[in-house]
XYZ file of C-alpha atoms in Angstrom:
380
model
C 22.704 -83.054 -26.290
C 25.937 -81.065 -25.809
C 25.821 -81.733 -22.081
C 25.370 -85.457 -22.743
C 28.505 -85.414 -24.896
C 30.335 -83.756 -22.014
C 29.076 -86.568 -19.747
C 27.483 -83.881 -17.607
C 24.070 -85.504 -17.280
C 22.772 -88.287 -15.084
C 21.157 -90.963 -17.229
C 17.711 -91.981 -15.981
C 15.638 -95.023 -16.814
C 12.375 -94.355 -15.022
C 9.088 -95.179 -16.716
C 5.453 -95.215 -15.614
C 2.148 -95.857 -17.415
C -1.183 -94.437 -16.258
C -4.479 -94.408 -18.151
C -2.802 -95.497 -21.371
C -0.071 -92.835 -21.335
C 3.558 -93.804 -20.717
C 6.086 -91.265 -19.427
C 9.796 -92.007 -19.361
C 12.404 -89.748 -17.759
C 15.749 -90.094 -19.552
C 18.284 -87.666 -18.052
C 18.892 -84.980 -15.448
C 21.440 -82.165 -15.198
C 22.166 -79.953 -12.199
C 25.031 -77.498 -11.798
C 23.940 -75.924 -8.527
C 21.759 -73.361 -10.260
C 20.191 -74.733 -13.428
C 18.219 -77.986 -13.469
C 17.302 -79.782 -16.670
C 15.184 -82.929 -16.925
C 14.530 -84.664 -20.233
C 11.980 -87.341 -21.015
C 9.598 -88.949 -23.461
C 5.806 -89.299 -23.462
C 4.207 -91.725 -25.880
C 1.478 -90.884 -28.390
C -1.211 -92.121 -25.981
C -1.230 -88.477 -24.907
C -2.922 -87.551 -28.191
C -6.262 -88.782 -26.825
C -6.182 -85.777 -24.490
C -7.678 -82.323 -25.000
C -4.791 -80.504 -26.668
C -4.435 -79.693 -30.344
C -2.334 -82.145 -32.409
C 1.346 -81.606 -31.678
C 0.744 -79.843 -28.353
C 1.762 -81.425 -25.048
C 1.230 -79.784 -21.663
C 1.964 -81.164 -18.213
C 0.284 -80.342 -14.915
C 3.297 -81.104 -12.762
C 4.765 -80.320 -9.354
C 8.300 -80.754 -8.084
C 9.711 -81.300 -4.611
C 7.217 -80.777 -1.861
C 5.476 -77.972 -3.738
C 1.740 -78.021 -4.179
C -0.162 -76.459 -7.043
C 0.779 -72.990 -8.233
C 2.703 -72.238 -5.021
C 5.429 -74.696 -6.032
C 8.701 -72.725 -5.858
C 10.129 -74.745 -8.772
C 7.476 -73.425 -11.152
C 8.418 -69.746 -10.871
C 11.026 -69.858 -13.621
C 10.341 -73.114 -15.448
C 10.410 -73.449 -19.221
C 9.386 -76.449 -21.292
C 10.125 -77.598 -24.838
C 8.496 -80.455 -26.752
C 9.556 -82.173 -29.983
C 7.554 -84.724 -32.015
C 9.464 -87.970 -32.517
C 8.566 -91.504 -33.596
C 5.892 -92.926 -31.287
C 5.458 -89.812 -29.141
C 7.199 -86.654 -27.967
C 10.561 -85.812 -26.419
C 10.383 -83.075 -23.803
C 12.754 -81.006 -21.668
C 12.009 -79.019 -18.504
C 14.436 -76.276 -17.442
C 14.260 -74.725 -13.974
C 16.356 -72.738 -11.544
C 17.142 -74.375 -8.217
C 14.846 -72.372 -5.904
C 16.630 -72.769 -2.542
C 19.846 -71.488 -0.980
C 21.213 -74.723 0.428
C 21.658 -77.992 -1.431
C 21.747 -81.476 0.044
C 24.675 -83.606 -0.967
C 22.402 -86.329 -2.299
C 19.486 -84.280 -3.562
C 16.452 -86.261 -4.701
C 13.781 -84.279 -6.522
C 10.275 -85.815 -6.319
C 8.317 -85.218 -9.547
C 4.534 -85.667 -9.688
C 2.678 -85.278 -12.988
C -1.021 -84.829 -12.234
C -2.275 -84.776 -15.812
C -1.001 -84.562 -19.398
C -3.147 -82.844 -22.033
C -6.008 -83.260 -19.543
C -5.483 -87.033 -19.161
C -5.496 -87.512 -15.414
C -3.163 -89.805 -13.480
C -0.374 -89.608 -10.955
C 2.923 -90.259 -12.686
C 5.508 -90.082 -9.882
C 9.303 -90.182 -10.081
C 12.312 -89.549 -7.824
C 15.023 -87.762 -9.799
C 18.585 -87.747 -8.391
C 20.255 -84.358 -8.749
C 24.003 -84.852 -8.813
C 25.565 -81.431 -8.616
C 28.227 -80.770 -11.237
C 31.326 -78.911 -10.138
C 30.944 -75.164 -10.528
C 33.460 -72.314 -10.509
C 32.941 -69.606 -7.907
C 34.249 -66.103 -8.601
C 34.211 -64.089 -5.381
C 33.187 -60.445 -5.745
C 32.461 -59.331 -2.166
C 32.038 -55.627 -2.998
C 29.337 -53.134 -2.132
C 27.829 -50.041 -3.691
C 25.470 -47.612 -2.003
C 22.909 -45.569 -3.910
C 22.235 -43.023 -1.163
C 19.665 -40.981 -3.043
C 17.488 -44.040 -3.616
C 18.119 -45.697 -0.245
C 19.529 -48.911 -1.745
C 22.811 -50.732 -1.096
C 24.031 -53.574 -3.320
C 26.447 -56.184 -2.029
C 27.782 -58.268 -4.918
C 28.717 -61.661 -3.520
C 29.841 -64.080 -6.258
C 29.424 -65.387 -9.784
C 28.725 -69.119 -10.135
C 29.666 -70.735 -13.453
C 28.654 -74.243 -14.473
C 28.765 -76.082 -17.811
C 25.285 -74.963 -18.823
C 24.691 -71.762 -16.915
C 26.088 -68.904 -14.875
C 24.471 -66.897 -12.143
C 25.093 -63.851 -10.002
C 24.439 -63.815 -6.248
C 23.905 -60.442 -4.609
C 22.198 -58.852 -1.631
C 20.174 -55.656 -1.541
C 19.556 -53.553 1.552
C 16.631 -51.232 0.888
C 14.592 -48.683 2.788
C 11.235 -49.765 1.350
C 10.317 -53.433 1.778
C 8.090 -53.820 -1.294
C 10.266 -52.008 -3.838
C 11.421 -54.363 -6.585
C 15.149 -53.621 -6.792
C 17.125 -55.570 -9.393
C 20.104 -55.465 -11.730
C 18.911 -55.014 -15.295
C 22.154 -55.741 -17.171
C 25.954 -55.593 -16.885
C 28.775 -54.670 -19.232
C 32.434 -55.717 -19.082
C 35.458 -53.592 -19.965
C 35.343 -54.864 -23.557
C 31.741 -53.758 -24.017
C 30.162 -57.235 -23.827
C 26.646 -56.973 -22.399
C 25.352 -59.517 -19.878
C 21.628 -60.177 -19.474
C 19.870 -61.559 -16.405
C 16.940 -63.964 -15.992
C 14.203 -64.024 -13.407
C 15.569 -63.711 -9.858
C 15.302 -66.348 -7.158
C 14.968 -64.808 -3.696
C 17.109 -66.924 -1.359
C 16.447 -65.058 1.878
C 14.651 -61.982 3.231
C 14.893 -60.286 6.605
C 14.320 -56.963 8.331
C 17.398 -55.556 10.087
C 18.153 -52.260 11.790
C 19.558 -50.769 8.571
C 16.679 -51.840 6.301
C 15.199 -54.777 4.466
C 17.743 -57.380 3.324
C 17.119 -59.602 0.322
C 19.591 -62.132 -1.090
C 19.035 -62.943 -4.746
C 20.462 -65.459 -7.207
C 19.830 -64.729 -10.860
C 20.913 -66.500 -14.034
C 23.227 -64.369 -16.165
C 24.949 -64.580 -19.528
C 28.043 -66.736 -19.166
C 30.992 -64.409 -18.488
C 34.029 -64.186 -20.729
C 36.962 -66.301 -19.566
C 38.920 -63.338 -18.228
C 37.307 -60.055 -17.285
C 38.677 -57.374 -14.996
C 35.556 -55.388 -14.233
C 31.816 -55.218 -14.634
C 29.503 -52.225 -14.755
C 26.096 -52.995 -13.290
C 22.908 -51.179 -14.350
C 20.285 -51.394 -11.560
C 16.672 -50.252 -11.541
C 13.780 -50.131 -9.111
C 10.013 -50.457 -9.403
C 8.718 -48.202 -6.643
C 5.917 -49.674 -4.513
C 3.746 -46.724 -3.546
C 1.296 -47.352 -0.678
C -2.319 -47.763 -1.797
C -4.490 -44.697 -1.226
C -8.182 -44.888 -0.279
C -11.202 -42.626 0.129
C -14.861 -43.092 1.074
C -17.244 -42.283 -1.797
C -19.484 -40.185 0.460
C -18.597 -36.910 -1.292
C -18.907 -35.577 -4.824
C -15.204 -35.177 -5.518
C -11.770 -35.548 -3.930
C -8.083 -35.924 -4.783
C -5.810 -38.832 -3.854
C -2.040 -38.147 -3.712
C 0.696 -40.746 -4.074
C 3.316 -40.649 -1.349
C 6.431 -41.185 -3.491
C 5.618 -40.782 -7.190
C 4.331 -37.222 -7.542
C 1.009 -38.411 -9.020
C -2.561 -37.493 -8.143
C -5.979 -38.946 -8.881
C -8.497 -36.121 -9.129
C -12.049 -37.534 -8.920
C -14.398 -34.936 -10.441
C -17.737 -36.706 -10.136
C -19.264 -39.930 -8.807
C -22.591 -40.987 -10.306
C -24.832 -43.938 -9.395
C -27.024 -44.979 -12.352
C -29.203 -47.977 -11.489
C -26.765 -50.903 -11.279
C -23.783 -48.859 -12.430
C -21.369 -46.546 -10.641
C -19.463 -44.106 -12.875
C -16.308 -42.280 -11.759
C -15.089 -39.282 -13.758
C -11.435 -38.481 -13.007
C -8.038 -37.245 -14.174
C -4.564 -38.639 -13.543
C -2.278 -35.694 -12.732
C 1.517 -35.651 -12.826
C 2.021 -37.892 -15.856
C 4.426 -36.855 -18.650
C 2.896 -34.475 -21.201
C 2.004 -35.687 -24.698
C 1.110 -39.287 -23.897
C 1.759 -41.586 -26.854
C -0.993 -43.836 -28.200
C 0.745 -46.920 -26.778
C 1.182 -45.241 -23.383
C -2.473 -44.231 -23.359
C -3.592 -47.788 -24.168
C -1.414 -49.090 -21.318
C -2.987 -46.566 -18.949
C -6.491 -47.643 -19.958
C -5.592 -51.287 -19.430
C -4.101 -50.668 -15.976
C -6.983 -48.473 -14.875
C -9.346 -51.409 -15.424
C -7.753 -53.190 -12.461
C -6.248 -50.495 -10.190
C -9.508 -48.820 -9.110
C -10.957 -51.069 -6.415
C -14.384 -50.516 -4.810
C -14.805 -52.298 -1.482
C -17.315 -52.273 1.360
C -15.571 -50.417 4.200
C -16.776 -53.065 6.680
C -14.725 -55.653 4.743
C -11.470 -53.731 4.246
C -9.701 -55.840 6.855
C -10.766 -59.048 5.058
C -8.471 -58.362 2.087
C -5.310 -60.483 2.024
C -2.391 -58.079 1.283
C -0.545 -60.877 -0.537
C -3.579 -61.670 -2.708
C -5.529 -58.394 -2.752
C -8.850 -59.404 -4.244
C -11.999 -57.864 -2.753
C -14.203 -60.075 -0.571
C -16.890 -61.839 -2.633
C -20.095 -59.763 -2.961
C -18.480 -56.851 -1.104
C -16.215 -55.331 -3.713
C -15.494 -54.880 -7.434
C -12.031 -55.038 -8.929
C -12.630 -54.667 -12.687
C -14.207 -51.716 -14.457
C -14.717 -50.481 -18.000
C -12.542 -47.483 -18.907
C -13.457 -44.727 -21.361
C -10.983 -42.028 -22.360
C -12.613 -38.586 -22.290
C -9.478 -36.659 -23.344
C -6.121 -38.342 -23.774
C -3.869 -35.268 -23.578
C -5.240 -34.369 -20.129
C -5.453 -38.019 -18.935
C -9.185 -37.589 -18.390
C -11.096 -40.887 -18.002
C -14.370 -42.425 -16.879
C -14.619 -45.833 -15.173
C -17.916 -47.739 -15.040
C -18.485 -50.436 -12.399
C -21.306 -52.968 -12.901
C -22.893 -53.664 -9.502
C -24.657 -56.797 -10.819
C -21.881 -57.967 -13.161
C -19.414 -60.827 -12.790
C -18.528 -59.513 -9.329
C -21.954 -58.547 -7.899
C -21.751 -56.033 -5.060
C -24.522 -56.687 -2.496
C -26.092 -53.921 -0.401
C -24.058 -51.245 -2.180
C -24.192 -47.644 -0.950
C -21.822 -44.834 -1.883
C -21.652 -43.798 1.763
C -20.271 -47.176 2.843
C -17.911 -47.856 -0.071
C -14.195 -47.105 -0.247
C -12.184 -46.447 -3.417
C -8.685 -47.937 -3.242
C -6.114 -46.857 -5.819
C -2.572 -48.098 -6.484
C -0.358 -45.514 -8.229
C 2.576 -47.933 -8.607
C 1.597 -49.352 -12.000
C 1.447 -45.917 -13.669
C 5.155 -45.144 -13.711
C 8.029 -46.954 -15.393
C 10.883 -48.568 -13.510
C 13.437 -46.007 -12.334
C 16.947 -46.427 -13.689
C 19.534 -46.101 -10.897
C 23.073 -44.841 -11.436
C 25.362 -47.583 -12.848
C 28.333 -48.676 -10.738
C 31.579 -50.565 -11.345
C 33.174 -53.444 -9.479
C 36.425 -55.305 -10.085
C 36.392 -59.036 -10.834
C 39.072 -61.285 -9.373
C 39.243 -64.333 -11.628
């Protein structure tokens, strides 16, 4: 509403009816980073599957298809009951680096509350003028093998964002800026990042990121950035053809000590300890460990190891098990048992211990590492 008063939105008058449900798009806003689309759906949607007052859209934007649609990664939606139907608003971050002068965003709604149809619209995105504050400063965290290059702050009427590049030694580490603080103590938060480009160069892996941030004060001289990293430790694996063994993480100082492997009919039970964790695990920390252990111990037929997609690492059907049931034997020593059901939801055909590999990912058992904060000057 505030943006409409500022005449910052493009008024739309696009309407379509399918299977007794009418959708009308009413306005669009785009400042180069944030996109907002508002609309109305009539009460024909109440014949769908949702509870009264709930409205959900199965929708894609641009050329995206299904869940791989880049526009869906940071989308939020609000719905408000009004006379004759519901007003709604979608908020998204522009997912690409470059912007066409006359950007048209195709919108396809596949179903609403389970009512199927193809409601299609072409939404013009007229970019509002934004202010660019050049930063162009770098900071190197030598100990952690990460360099930050702060590029610019973009400020529009509805949003602000920070653009920066990381150069990192390890490709899969999730390096990001957690928060910032100006010289007056004001704290700036950041949203979900949009990765604009990635490449491998001689000095490491480069990643350019744009992330929504709290709108900066009108005049600031400096910002202190607080970065952190989630370390991606390589997965370890071991054939189950021996009674016990120990897996060691490469970068996190953790170990998985497997004490015993038992095959009981259609169950396989692993008895093990996690070594290297902080002493005196809290109840909440122990519950988190149990939850993660359900999914981080993967059994897979060694003949099918090369069939696993690294970007979607599920075991091949009938030749692996991803989920297990975890029992804590002794919390203070991180001693657990995991039971795999060979004929459960993920049946494992032709299972033998001698031909099965245990894969284990240590990465989810440590918290993000806080890196040393660093200062940069801001030239307004």
